[in-house]
Each structure stands twice: as structure tokens, then as C-alpha cells.
């Protein structure tokens, strides 16, 4: 009876921790214990491991009178999911002296079926990144996860179908009486070549008739990463504009691709090898605040984290629960979501552009010519009170999407500016910002990410622009937050025009996007 140790890893969103799997065998009546804060899925792995070992040609742990203790270290981190099945099975066989191999600098991942097959697991990308950072040279995981894992260069990835394939590969030295093993070598996974997927532009800005003011506002929002609200009667194109918006956002950088792909992989919603384009999330207005910002007894990321580096579109915004709307205050300001529970605190990234779409009232006809609003004053006031002042302050831009003349709808769209041209203008503005912030200590990339100190350093106002800004802020009784957001917005408008200093025209245009009334 002996001791063995192998290595695995566990993800917590985009962060990962290397887990040591230690097995100790001793004489006595049969018992099989897993320690180290395992959840139900980890505890149930005892039966999966026993069956997989038996069906792979070895003696089952249940057929021997021995005490088996498996420790998952560090012990103060809760272990979740079935991805420890493979390393636990290998550690047991190594402790039994049924197989022999050098476990150092090798990391094992995967869920076992009862016959020893490896099933795919979520969240392998951050695990492989951490393995490389910790000096591991080889990672063995399910074949279905191999292409995703091979996005990380500088570490050897082995895609495996059956646990016997791992044993056949790593056991260069073995007991002479073990005749079940074959001289088979696994082939390392080829590095995944990034061939960008064609992004189908289902809604082009050229398809939207009229609404030039809203298009201009969305271009500014995309250039600087600003939150934006569109309000107007039903059927004027708010949802169409929001869905066209994602097509003018620049493609993700490689590091952003890995970051976004890691989040979606851990959440179990990854449908491709890697995400090239900014994500677009559009939750229904009946969604709970936990599903939007994240949380739960075991904190999980919400929609605003799944929209990281992309867009969170909230249609029919006042119809969301008041708790949902108010829960957005901290994420919109800090660009992260901090979930605190008794067992600890989790911080999730939330660098997303918020797009709000809303009607002027529940029936949608308030203030519309030739239409009658049937909402009572109480219903109207209650509808408008759903959006608090702090939320209004945190939304940089408010633009009206008004009724379009029917004659304009039947005109040709050939004169409209297409998405590709707008996207190029946005990319140029983002390039200017990236050059401006290249030496920034916090690695910010867009104007919307600037702090109060950054504004004083990077927003160079002309004397005339400064006078207009201060006078207008005083007349409109803007808060300090709103005043700073006007400066960030003016900086973005100046970047779109490729101006070094922020002039009075940029400031005046920025003030056009302040809400005309409290919603």
C-alpha cells in the first residue's frame, strides 16, 4: 500500500487553480473517502471511477479490503464538477502500483463514463492557461476539448478518448505482470489555427431608413464604449438599430478572444472553438436580477458578464424589475460585478456596452401626434419612476428614435451609409484611443474607462469648450458624475473627427445626448 500524487485544475470563471490529487491506501475494511470540500458531483465520482477502472481491465477499488483516501488540495477551495475523475482514477492506479509513470509537470482533466470513456468538460481554456503559467508541459483532456485547449501555445495538448489511451501513453515503465497495456503513443493536438469565421451581418445600418440622429449616437457609443439609451414609440426601429450596433464594433484582439471564450466556456455556452466577435446578449425583461448581474448561493456570472467586451441589450427597459435596474448601478460604474456570500467574494468582469430601448409609456403613445395615450397619470408616473436618477447618470447618451414618414420607408436604401464604412470610422477612433492610453497603468483602451484623474490628463478642452461645458453643467444641474461623462463623451466625438483638442462643437454635440426629461 502506498501514496501517489497527480495534478488537475479547477476554474472559477476566467481564473483557475491547480489542484493536487493525493491518494493514500492503507489496510483495513473497505472504505473510499474523498476529502477537500468536494461537492456532490465530486463525491459521486467514487462510483464512476470504480466502474471505469474495472472496465479498463484493472481491479476495482471496491473489490479490495483497503482504506482509500483521496485528498483534493488546497483543502479550503470548494471542488466542483466531474473534471477530477481522470486524475483521481490515475492517482489510485499509481498508488496501487498497477501503473507507473512520472506525474510531475503533467496535468489531467476529464469526466469518466462507466466504461472509461472521457466526456467533454466546460472551461478548459483558463485551466490550460494556468497550467502553462505554472510550468506544466503536458495536458491530457477529453478529445472534444482538445481544439479549444490548443489555442494556448507553448504547452502540449493530448486529446484522449479513453483512460486506457492515457495509461498506454504515459506508462513507459510498468510492472511486468501487467499485460493489459499496449505500446501506443498519443498524438499531440496540432495548434489551433485561427481562421476567422465569417460574421454574417444580418442587419446593416444601410437597411435602417431615416433615424440619422440615432445612427450617429450609436456610432459615438461604439467608438468610445459609452452606454446609450434609445427612447421612442413602438415600431420605430430601436431593436433593429441595437442589433445592427454589434456589427460596427471592432473585432476582439487575441487576448480579448481568450478572455471572452474563457467566460463562455466556463459558463458552458461555448458553441465554437473561439469567439472572434464581441458577444451580444439580449435577456428578456422578465429575467431576475441574479440572472442579469450574477449571484446565487454558489456565485455564477450573469448576463452582464457574458456580455463582457460586447453588448448587453435590454429591450423594454422599464418593464424589468426595479431590483434588476438598480442592481446595474455598480457594474455600470466599476465595470466589474462583486458578489459577496458567506463563503467568500467573487469578482466578475463586466466591461460591456449597455444599450437600453424603451417606450415613452406603457401603451407607447405618450407625446405622439395623432395618437392617444390611454395610460392614467398614476401608471405613467409609476412607469417613469422605474428608472432612478443614479441610473440616468450612468447612461452617457440618450437619443430619441422618432416616428418615420411612411414615404421614407419606401425609398431606396442605396444612399444610406453601410455598416462597413461606419465600422472603419469606429476602428480609427479606437486606434486613436489605444495610442493615447498605451502607457496607462490600468491598461484602459476606451474613453469610457477613464477615471476622474485620467479626465484631467487626457481631455484637453479649448477655452471656449471649457466655458460652454461649465455653464451648461451648471444650468442643467448636472452631478459630478454626469459632468465627467460629458467630458468623456466630448473626447470621443473629437476622436471621431480626429481632433487633438476637444473643441466647443464636440461639447455641444455631447450635451445633445443628455436626457430631456427624467424617465
Coordinates of C-alpha atoms in Angstrom, one line a residue:
X1 CA 0.0 0.0 0.0
X2 CA 1.4 3.4 -0.9
X3 CA 0.9 7.0 -1.7
X4 CA 0.5 8.8 -5.1
X5 CA 0.0 12.4 -6.3
X6 CA -1.1 13.8 -9.6
X7 CA -2.3 17.2 -10.7
X8 CA -5.5 18.7 -12.1
X9 CA -7.1 22.1 -12.1
X10 CA -10.4 23.9 -11.4
X11 CA -11.8 27.1 -13.0
X12 CA -13.5 30.0 -11.3
X13 CA -14.8 32.0 -14.2
X14 CA -11.6 33.2 -16.1
X15 CA -9.3 32.3 -13.2
X16 CA -8.0 28.8 -12.5
X17 CA -6.3 27.0 -9.6
X18 CA -4.1 23.9 -9.9
X19 CA -5.4 21.1 -7.7
X20 CA -3.2 18.4 -6.2
X21 CA -4.9 14.9 -6.2
X22 CA -3.4 12.8 -3.4
X23 CA -4.3 9.2 -2.8
X24 CA -3.3 7.2 0.3
X25 CA -4.0 3.4 0.6
X26 CA -3.9 1.6 3.9
X27 CA -5.0 -1.8 5.2
X28 CA -8.4 -2.3 6.7
X29 CA -12.1 -2.8 5.8
X30 CA -13.1 -1.3 2.5
X31 CA -13.8 2.4 2.6
X32 CA -13.5 5.1 -0.1
X33 CA -13.3 8.7 1.1
X34 CA -12.9 12.0 -0.8
X35 CA -11.8 15.0 1.2
X36 CA -11.1 18.6 0.4
X37 CA -14.5 20.3 0.2
X38 CA -16.0 18.1 -2.6
X39 CA -19.4 18.9 -4.0
X40 CA -22.0 16.2 -4.9
X41 CA -20.5 15.7 -8.4
X42 CA -17.1 15.1 -6.9
X43 CA -18.3 12.7 -4.2
X44 CA -20.2 10.7 -6.8
X45 CA -17.0 10.2 -8.8
X46 CA -16.2 7.3 -6.5
X47 CA -18.7 5.1 -8.3
X48 CA -17.7 6.4 -11.8
X49 CA -14.0 5.8 -11.0
X50 CA -14.6 2.3 -9.7
X51 CA -16.6 1.3 -12.7
X52 CA -14.2 2.9 -15.2
X53 CA -11.2 1.2 -13.6
X54 CA -12.9 -2.2 -13.6
X55 CA -14.0 -1.8 -17.3
X56 CA -10.5 -0.8 -18.3
X57 CA -9.1 -4.2 -17.2
X58 CA -7.9 -3.4 -13.6
X59 CA -9.1 -4.5 -10.3
X60 CA -11.9 -2.3 -9.0
X61 CA -11.3 -0.4 -5.7
X62 CA -14.5 -2.0 -4.4
X63 CA -13.1 -5.5 -4.8
X64 CA -10.3 -4.9 -2.2
X65 CA -10.3 -4.6 1.5
X66 CA -8.5 -1.4 1.9
X67 CA -9.0 2.2 3.0
X68 CA -8.8 4.7 0.2
X69 CA -8.5 8.4 1.0
X70 CA -8.4 10.9 -1.8
X71 CA -7.4 14.4 -0.9
X72 CA -8.1 17.4 -3.1
X73 CA -5.7 20.2 -2.2
X74 CA -5.8 23.0 -1.3
X75 CA -8.5 22.0 1.1
X76 CA -10.1 25.4 1.6
X77 CA -11.3 25.7 -2.0
X78 CA -14.6 24.0 -2.8
X79 CA -14.2 21.4 -5.6
X80 CA -17.0 21.3 -8.1
X81 CA -17.8 19.3 -11.2
X82 CA -16.7 15.9 -12.6
X83 CA -13.4 17.1 -14.2
X84 CA -11.4 15.4 -11.4
X85 CA -12.5 11.9 -12.5
X86 CA -9.5 11.1 -14.7
X87 CA -6.7 12.4 -12.3
X88 CA -8.4 10.6 -9.3
X89 CA -8.5 7.3 -11.3
X90 CA -4.9 7.6 -12.4
X91 CA -3.7 8.5 -8.9
X92 CA -5.5 5.5 -7.5
X93 CA -3.9 3.1 -10.0
X94 CA -0.5 4.8 -9.4
X95 CA -0.9 4.3 -5.6
X96 CA -1.9 0.6 -6.1
X97 CA 1.3 0.2 -8.2
X98 CA -0.8 -1.1 -11.1
X99 CA 0.8 1.5 -13.3
X100 CA 4.0 3.6 -13.0
X101 CA 4.7 7.0 -14.5
X102 CA 6.2 10.3 -13.7
X103 CA 3.3 12.7 -12.7
X104 CA 5.4 15.8 -12.5
X105 CA 4.6 18.6 -15.0
X106 CA 1.6 16.7 -16.3
X107 CA -2.0 17.9 -15.7
X108 CA -5.1 15.7 -16.2
X109 CA -8.7 16.7 -16.8
X110 CA -11.9 14.9 -17.7
X111 CA -15.1 13.2 -16.7
X112 CA -15.2 9.4 -16.9
X113 CA -18.1 7.4 -18.2
X114 CA -18.6 3.9 -16.6
X115 CA -16.7 2.2 -19.4
X116 CA -13.7 4.5 -19.1
X117 CA -14.5 6.9 -22.0
X118 CA -13.7 10.6 -21.4
X119 CA -16.6 13.1 -21.6
X120 CA -16.1 16.8 -22.5
X121 CA -16.0 19.3 -19.7
X122 CA -16.6 23.1 -19.7
X123 CA -14.0 25.8 -19.0
X124 CA -10.8 24.1 -20.3
X125 CA -9.3 27.3 -21.7
X126 CA -8.5 29.1 -18.4
X127 CA -7.3 25.7 -17.0
X128 CA -4.7 25.3 -19.8
X129 CA -3.6 28.9 -19.5
X130 CA -3.0 28.4 -15.8
X131 CA -1.2 25.1 -16.4
X132 CA 1.2 26.8 -18.8
X133 CA 1.8 29.6 -16.3
X134 CA 2.6 27.1 -13.5
X135 CA 5.2 25.3 -15.7
X136 CA 3.3 22.2 -16.7
X137 CA 4.4 20.8 -20.1
X138 CA 1.6 18.3 -20.9
X139 CA -2.2 18.4 -20.5
X140 CA -4.4 15.3 -21.0
X141 CA -8.1 16.0 -21.5
X142 CA -11.1 14.8 -23.5
X143 CA -10.7 14.8 -27.2
X144 CA -13.8 17.0 -27.6
X145 CA -11.9 19.8 -25.7
X146 CA -8.6 19.4 -27.5
X147 CA -9.1 22.1 -30.2
X148 CA -10.2 24.7 -27.7
X149 CA -7.2 23.9 -25.4
X150 CA -4.8 24.0 -28.3
X151 CA -5.4 27.7 -28.6
X152 CA -2.8 28.1 -25.9
X153 CA 0.7 27.8 -27.4
X154 CA 3.8 26.6 -25.6
X155 CA 2.2 23.6 -24.0
X156 CA 1.5 20.1 -25.3
X157 CA -2.2 19.1 -25.5
X158 CA -3.3 15.5 -25.8
X159 CA -6.9 14.8 -26.8
X160 CA -8.0 11.4 -25.3
X161 CA -11.0 9.2 -25.9
X162 CA -10.4 6.5 -23.2
X163 CA -8.5 6.4 -20.0
X164 CA -6.5 3.4 -21.3
X165 CA -5.1 5.7 -24.0
X166 CA -3.5 7.9 -21.3
X167 CA -2.2 4.8 -19.5
X168 CA -0.7 3.4 -22.7
X169 CA 1.0 6.7 -23.4
X170 CA 2.5 7.7 -20.1
X171 CA 3.5 4.3 -18.7
X172 CA 6.9 3.8 -20.2
X173 CA 7.9 1.8 -17.1
X174 CA 5.4 -0.7 -15.8
X175 CA 5.1 -3.9 -13.8
X176 CA 6.0 -7.0 -15.8
X177 CA 2.8 -8.8 -14.7
X178 CA 0.6 -6.0 -16.2
X179 CA -0.2 -7.4 -19.6
X180 CA -3.2 -5.3 -20.3
X181 CA -1.2 -2.3 -21.6
X182 CA -0.1 -1.8 -25.2
X183 CA 2.7 0.2 -26.6
X184 CA 0.5 3.0 -28.0
X185 CA 1.6 6.7 -28.3
X186 CA -0.9 9.5 -28.3
X187 CA -0.5 12.1 -30.9
X188 CA -0.3 15.7 -29.6
X189 CA -3.0 18.0 -30.7
X190 CA -1.9 20.4 -33.5
X191 CA -2.1 24.1 -32.5
X192 CA -5.5 25.5 -33.4
X193 CA -5.1 27.8 -36.4
X194 CA -7.3 30.9 -36.1
X195 CA -9.2 31.2 -39.3
X196 CA -11.7 34.0 -38.6
X197 CA -15.3 32.9 -39.1
X198 CA -17.4 34.9 -41.5
X199 CA -19.6 37.2 -39.4
X200 CA -23.0 37.3 -41.1
X201 CA -24.3 40.9 -40.9
X202 CA -28.0 40.1 -40.7
X203 CA -28.9 43.8 -40.1
X204 CA -27.0 46.5 -41.9
X205 CA -27.1 50.2 -40.9
X206 CA -28.0 50.9 -44.5
X207 CA -31.2 48.8 -44.0
X208 CA -32.5 51.3 -41.5
X209 CA -34.4 54.1 -43.1
X210 CA -34.0 57.5 -41.6
X211 CA -33.1 57.8 -37.9
X212 CA -29.8 59.5 -38.8
X213 CA -29.6 61.0 -35.3
X214 CA -29.8 57.6 -33.6
X215 CA -27.2 56.2 -36.1
X216 CA -24.8 59.0 -35.2
X217 CA -25.4 58.4 -31.5
X218 CA -24.7 54.6 -31.8
X219 CA -21.5 55.3 -33.8
X220 CA -20.3 57.6 -31.0
X221 CA -21.2 54.9 -28.4
X222 CA -19.3 52.2 -30.3
X223 CA -16.2 54.4 -30.7
X224 CA -15.9 55.2 -27.0
X225 CA -17.6 52.3 -25.3
X226 CA -20.4 54.5 -24.0
X227 CA -23.7 53.3 -22.6
X228 CA -26.7 54.5 -24.6
X229 CA -30.5 54.7 -24.2
X230 CA -32.9 54.9 -27.2
X231 CA -36.5 56.0 -26.4
X232 CA -39.5 56.4 -28.7
X233 CA -42.8 54.9 -29.7
X234 CA -43.1 51.2 -30.7
X235 CA -42.1 50.2 -34.2
X236 CA -39.6 53.0 -35.0
X237 CA -36.6 50.7 -35.2
X238 CA -35.0 50.7 -31.7
X239 CA -34.5 47.0 -31.6
X240 CA -33.3 46.9 -35.2
X241 CA -30.7 49.6 -34.5
X242 CA -29.5 47.8 -31.4
X243 CA -29.0 44.6 -33.3
X244 CA -27.2 46.4 -36.1
X245 CA -24.9 48.1 -33.5
X246 CA -22.9 44.9 -32.8
X247 CA -21.7 44.8 -36.4
X248 CA -19.9 48.2 -36.1
X249 CA -17.9 47.1 -33.1
X250 CA -14.2 46.2 -34.0
X251 CA -13.3 42.5 -33.7
X252 CA -11.7 41.3 -30.5
X253 CA -8.0 41.2 -30.0
X254 CA -6.4 37.8 -29.4
X255 CA -6.2 38.4 -25.6
X256 CA -9.8 39.6 -25.6
X257 CA -10.8 36.5 -27.6
X258 CA -9.2 34.2 -25.0
X259 CA -10.9 36.2 -22.2
X260 CA -14.4 36.1 -23.7
X261 CA -14.0 32.5 -24.8
X262 CA -12.9 31.5 -21.3
X263 CA -16.0 33.1 -19.8
X264 CA -18.4 31.4 -22.2
X265 CA -16.5 28.1 -21.8
X266 CA -16.8 28.1 -18.1
X267 CA -20.5 29.0 -18.3
X268 CA -21.0 26.0 -20.6
X269 CA -22.4 28.0 -23.5
X270 CA -19.5 28.0 -25.9
X271 CA -20.6 26.8 -29.3
X272 CA -17.3 27.3 -31.3
X273 CA -13.6 26.9 -30.7
X274 CA -13.1 30.6 -30.1
X275 CA -15.2 33.8 -30.1
X276 CA -13.9 36.3 -32.6
X277 CA -16.6 38.9 -32.4
X278 CA -18.0 40.9 -29.4
X279 CA -20.8 39.0 -27.8
X280 CA -24.4 40.3 -27.9
X281 CA -26.7 39.4 -25.0
X282 CA -30.4 40.3 -25.0
X283 CA -32.2 39.0 -21.9
X284 CA -35.9 39.1 -21.7
X285 CA -37.5 41.7 -19.4
X286 CA -38.8 39.0 -17.1
X287 CA -35.2 38.0 -16.2
X288 CA -34.3 38.1 -12.5
X289 CA -31.6 40.4 -11.1
X290 CA -29.4 37.3 -10.3
X291 CA -29.5 36.2 -13.9
X292 CA -28.5 39.7 -15.1
X293 CA -25.7 40.6 -12.7
X294 CA -24.8 37.1 -11.4
X295 CA -25.0 35.6 -7.9
X296 CA -26.7 32.6 -6.3
X297 CA -25.7 30.5 -3.3
X298 CA -22.7 29.4 -5.5
X299 CA -21.9 32.7 -7.3
X300 CA -22.3 32.3 -11.1
X301 CA -21.8 35.0 -13.8
X302 CA -24.8 36.8 -15.1
X303 CA -25.7 38.3 -18.5
X304 CA -23.6 41.4 -18.0
X305 CA -20.5 39.2 -17.5
X306 CA -21.5 37.0 -20.5
X307 CA -21.6 40.3 -22.5
X308 CA -18.1 41.2 -21.4
X309 CA -16.2 43.0 -24.2
X310 CA -19.5 43.2 -26.1
X311 CA -23.1 44.4 -25.8
X312 CA -25.8 44.0 -23.2
X313 CA -29.1 45.0 -24.9
X314 CA -32.1 45.5 -22.5
X315 CA -35.2 46.0 -24.5
X316 CA -38.4 47.3 -22.8
X317 CA -36.1 48.6 -20.0
X318 CA -38.8 50.0 -17.7
X319 CA -40.5 46.6 -17.8
X320 CA -37.6 45.0 -16.0
X321 CA -38.0 44.5 -12.2
X322 CA -36.9 47.6 -10.2
X323 CA -34.3 45.4 -8.4
X324 CA -32.8 44.4 -11.8
X325 CA -32.5 48.1 -12.8
X326 CA -31.0 49.2 -9.5
X327 CA -28.6 46.2 -9.5
X328 CA -26.9 47.7 -12.6
X329 CA -25.6 50.7 -10.7
X330 CA -22.3 49.2 -9.5
X331 CA -21.5 47.2 -12.7
X332 CA -22.0 50.3 -14.9
X333 CA -19.7 52.4 -12.8
X334 CA -17.0 49.9 -11.8
X335 CA -17.1 47.6 -14.9
X336 CA -17.0 44.6 -12.6
X337 CA -19.6 42.7 -10.5
X338 CA -18.6 41.9 -7.0
X339 CA -20.7 39.1 -5.4
X340 CA -20.3 38.6 -1.7
X341 CA -21.5 35.5 0.1
X342 CA -20.7 33.9 3.5
X343 CA -18.2 31.5 1.9
X344 CA -16.3 34.3 0.1
X345 CA -16.3 37.1 -2.5
X346 CA -16.3 36.7 -6.3
X347 CA -15.5 39.4 -8.8
X348 CA -16.7 39.0 -12.3
X349 CA -15.7 41.3 -15.3
X350 CA -18.5 43.4 -16.7
X351 CA -16.8 45.6 -19.4
X352 CA -19.9 45.7 -21.6
X353 CA -21.7 48.5 -23.5
X354 CA -25.3 48.8 -22.2
X355 CA -28.0 49.6 -24.8
X356 CA -31.4 50.5 -23.4
X357 CA -34.6 50.6 -25.5
X358 CA -37.8 51.9 -24.1
X359 CA -41.2 53.3 -25.0
X360 CA -42.4 56.7 -23.6
X361 CA -45.2 55.0 -21.7
X362 CA -46.7 51.5 -21.3
X363 CA -49.0 52.0 -24.3
X364 CA -46.3 53.7 -26.3
X365 CA -48.3 56.7 -27.5
X366 CA -47.4 59.3 -24.9
X367 CA -46.5 62.6 -26.7
X368 CA -47.1 61.1 -30.2
X369 CA -49.0 63.2 -32.7
X370 CA -52.3 61.8 -33.9
X371 CA -52.3 59.0 -31.3
X372 CA -54.0 58.9 -28.0
X373 CA -52.2 57.8 -24.8
X374 CA -54.5 55.6 -22.7
X375 CA -52.2 55.5 -19.6
X376 CA -53.5 57.0 -16.4
X377 CA -51.3 59.6 -14.7
X378 CA -50.6 57.1 -11.9
X379 CA -49.5 54.4 -14.4
X380 CA -47.4 56.9 -16.3
X381 CA -45.7 58.2 -13.2
X382 CA -45.0 54.7 -12.0
X383 CA -43.5 53.7 -15.3
X384 CA -41.2 56.7 -15.4
X385 CA -40.1 56.2 -11.8
X386 CA -38.8 52.8 -12.6
X387 CA -35.6 54.5 -13.9
X388 CA -33.9 56.2 -11.0
X389 CA -31.6 59.2 -11.2
X390 CA -28.4 57.2 -10.5
X391 CA -29.2 55.0 -13.5
X392 CA -29.8 58.0 -15.7
X393 CA -26.5 59.5 -14.6
X394 CA -24.7 56.2 -15.6
X395 CA -26.1 56.2 -19.1
X396 CA -23.9 58.5 -21.2
X397 CA -26.2 59.0 -24.1
X398 CA -30.0 59.4 -24.5
X399 CA -31.3 59.6 -28.1
X400 CA -34.8 59.7 -29.5
X401 CA -36.0 57.3 -32.2
X402 CA -39.0 59.1 -33.6
X403 CA -41.8 58.2 -36.0
X404 CA -40.7 57.9 -39.6
X405 CA -42.7 59.2 -42.6
X406 CA -44.2 56.3 -44.5
X407 CA -42.9 57.8 -47.8
X408 CA -39.3 57.5 -46.5
X409 CA -39.8 53.8 -45.8
X410 CA -40.4 53.0 -49.5
X411 CA -37.4 54.9 -50.7
X412 CA -34.2 53.2 -51.9
X413 CA -31.6 52.4 -49.2
X414 CA -28.7 52.9 -51.6
X415 CA -28.0 56.4 -50.2
X416 CA -27.6 55.2 -46.6
X417 CA -24.2 54.7 -45.1
X418 CA -23.4 51.0 -44.8
X419 CA -22.1 49.2 -41.7
X420 CA -18.6 48.7 -43.1
X421 CA -17.9 52.4 -43.5
X422 CA -19.2 53.2 -40.0
X423 CA -17.1 50.3 -38.6
X424 CA -14.0 51.7 -40.2
X425 CA -14.6 55.1 -38.6
X426 CA -15.1 53.4 -35.2
X427 CA -11.9 51.5 -35.7
X428 CA -10.0 54.7 -36.4
X429 CA -11.3 56.3 -33.3
X430 CA -10.5 53.2 -31.2
X431 CA -6.9 53.3 -32.6
X432 CA -6.5 56.9 -31.5
X433 CA -7.7 56.0 -28.0
X434 CA -5.4 52.9 -27.9
X435 CA -2.4 55.1 -28.8
X436 CA -3.4 57.7 -26.1
X437 CA -3.7 55.1 -23.3
X438 CA -0.8 52.8 -24.4
X439 CA 1.3 53.6 -21.3
X440 CA -1.6 53.7 -18.8
X441 CA -1.1 51.8 -15.6
X442 CA -4.6 50.2 -15.7
X443 CA -4.4 49.2 -19.4
X444 CA -7.6 51.0 -20.3
X445 CA -8.5 51.1 -24.0
X446 CA -11.5 53.4 -24.4
X447 CA -12.6 56.8 -23.3
X448 CA -15.5 55.5 -21.2
X449 CA -13.0 53.7 -19.0
X450 CA -11.2 56.9 -17.9
X451 CA -11.2 57.8 -14.2
X452 CA -11.6 61.4 -12.8
X453 CA -7.8 61.7 -12.7
X454 CA -7.5 60.4 -16.3
X455 CA -10.0 63.0 -17.5
X456 CA -7.8 65.8 -16.2
X457 CA -4.8 64.3 -18.0
X458 CA -6.3 63.2 -21.3
X459 CA -9.3 65.5 -22.0
X460 CA -7.8 68.7 -23.4
X461 CA -10.6 71.3 -23.6
X462 CA -10.2 74.5 -25.6
X463 CA -11.1 77.7 -23.5
X464 CA -14.4 78.1 -25.4
X465 CA -15.3 74.4 -24.9
X466 CA -14.5 74.6 -21.2
X467 CA -16.7 77.7 -20.7
X468 CA -19.6 76.0 -22.5
X469 CA -19.1 72.8 -20.5
X470 CA -19.1 74.6 -17.1
X471 CA -22.0 76.9 -17.9
X472 CA -24.2 74.1 -19.4
X473 CA -23.5 71.8 -16.5
X474 CA -24.5 74.5 -14.0
X475 CA -27.7 75.4 -15.9
X476 CA -28.7 71.7 -16.1
X477 CA -27.7 71.0 -12.5
X478 CA -25.5 68.0 -13.5
X479 CA -24.0 65.8 -10.9
X480 CA -20.2 65.5 -10.8
X481 CA -20.5 62.0 -12.4
X482 CA -22.6 63.4 -15.3
X483 CA -20.2 66.3 -15.8
X484 CA -17.3 63.9 -16.1
X485 CA -19.3 61.7 -18.5
X486 CA -20.0 64.7 -20.7
X487 CA -16.2 65.3 -20.9
X488 CA -15.6 61.6 -21.9
X489 CA -18.3 61.8 -24.5
X490 CA -16.9 65.0 -26.0
X491 CA -13.5 63.4 -26.1
X492 CA -14.9 60.5 -28.2
X493 CA -16.7 62.9 -30.5
X494 CA -13.4 64.8 -31.1
X495 CA -11.6 61.4 -31.7
X496 CA -14.1 60.6 -34.4
X497 CA -13.2 63.8 -36.1
X498 CA -9.5 63.1 -35.4
X499 CA -9.0 66.3 -33.4
X500 CA -6.3 66.6 -30.8
X501 CA -8.2 69.0 -28.6
X502 CA -11.9 68.9 -27.6
X503 CA -13.5 71.9 -29.1
X504 CA -16.8 73.6 -28.5
X505 CA -18.6 71.7 -31.3
X506 CA -17.8 68.3 -29.6
X507 CA -19.0 69.6 -26.2
X508 CA -22.3 71.0 -27.8
X509 CA -22.9 67.7 -29.5
X510 CA -22.3 65.8 -26.3
X511 CA -24.9 67.8 -24.5
X512 CA -27.5 66.9 -27.1
X513 CA -27.4 63.4 -25.7
X514 CA -28.4 64.4 -22.2
X515 CA -32.0 63.2 -21.3
X516 CA -34.5 66.0 -22.0
X517 CA -36.6 64.8 -19.0
X518 CA -36.5 62.3 -16.2
X519 CA -37.8 58.9 -17.1

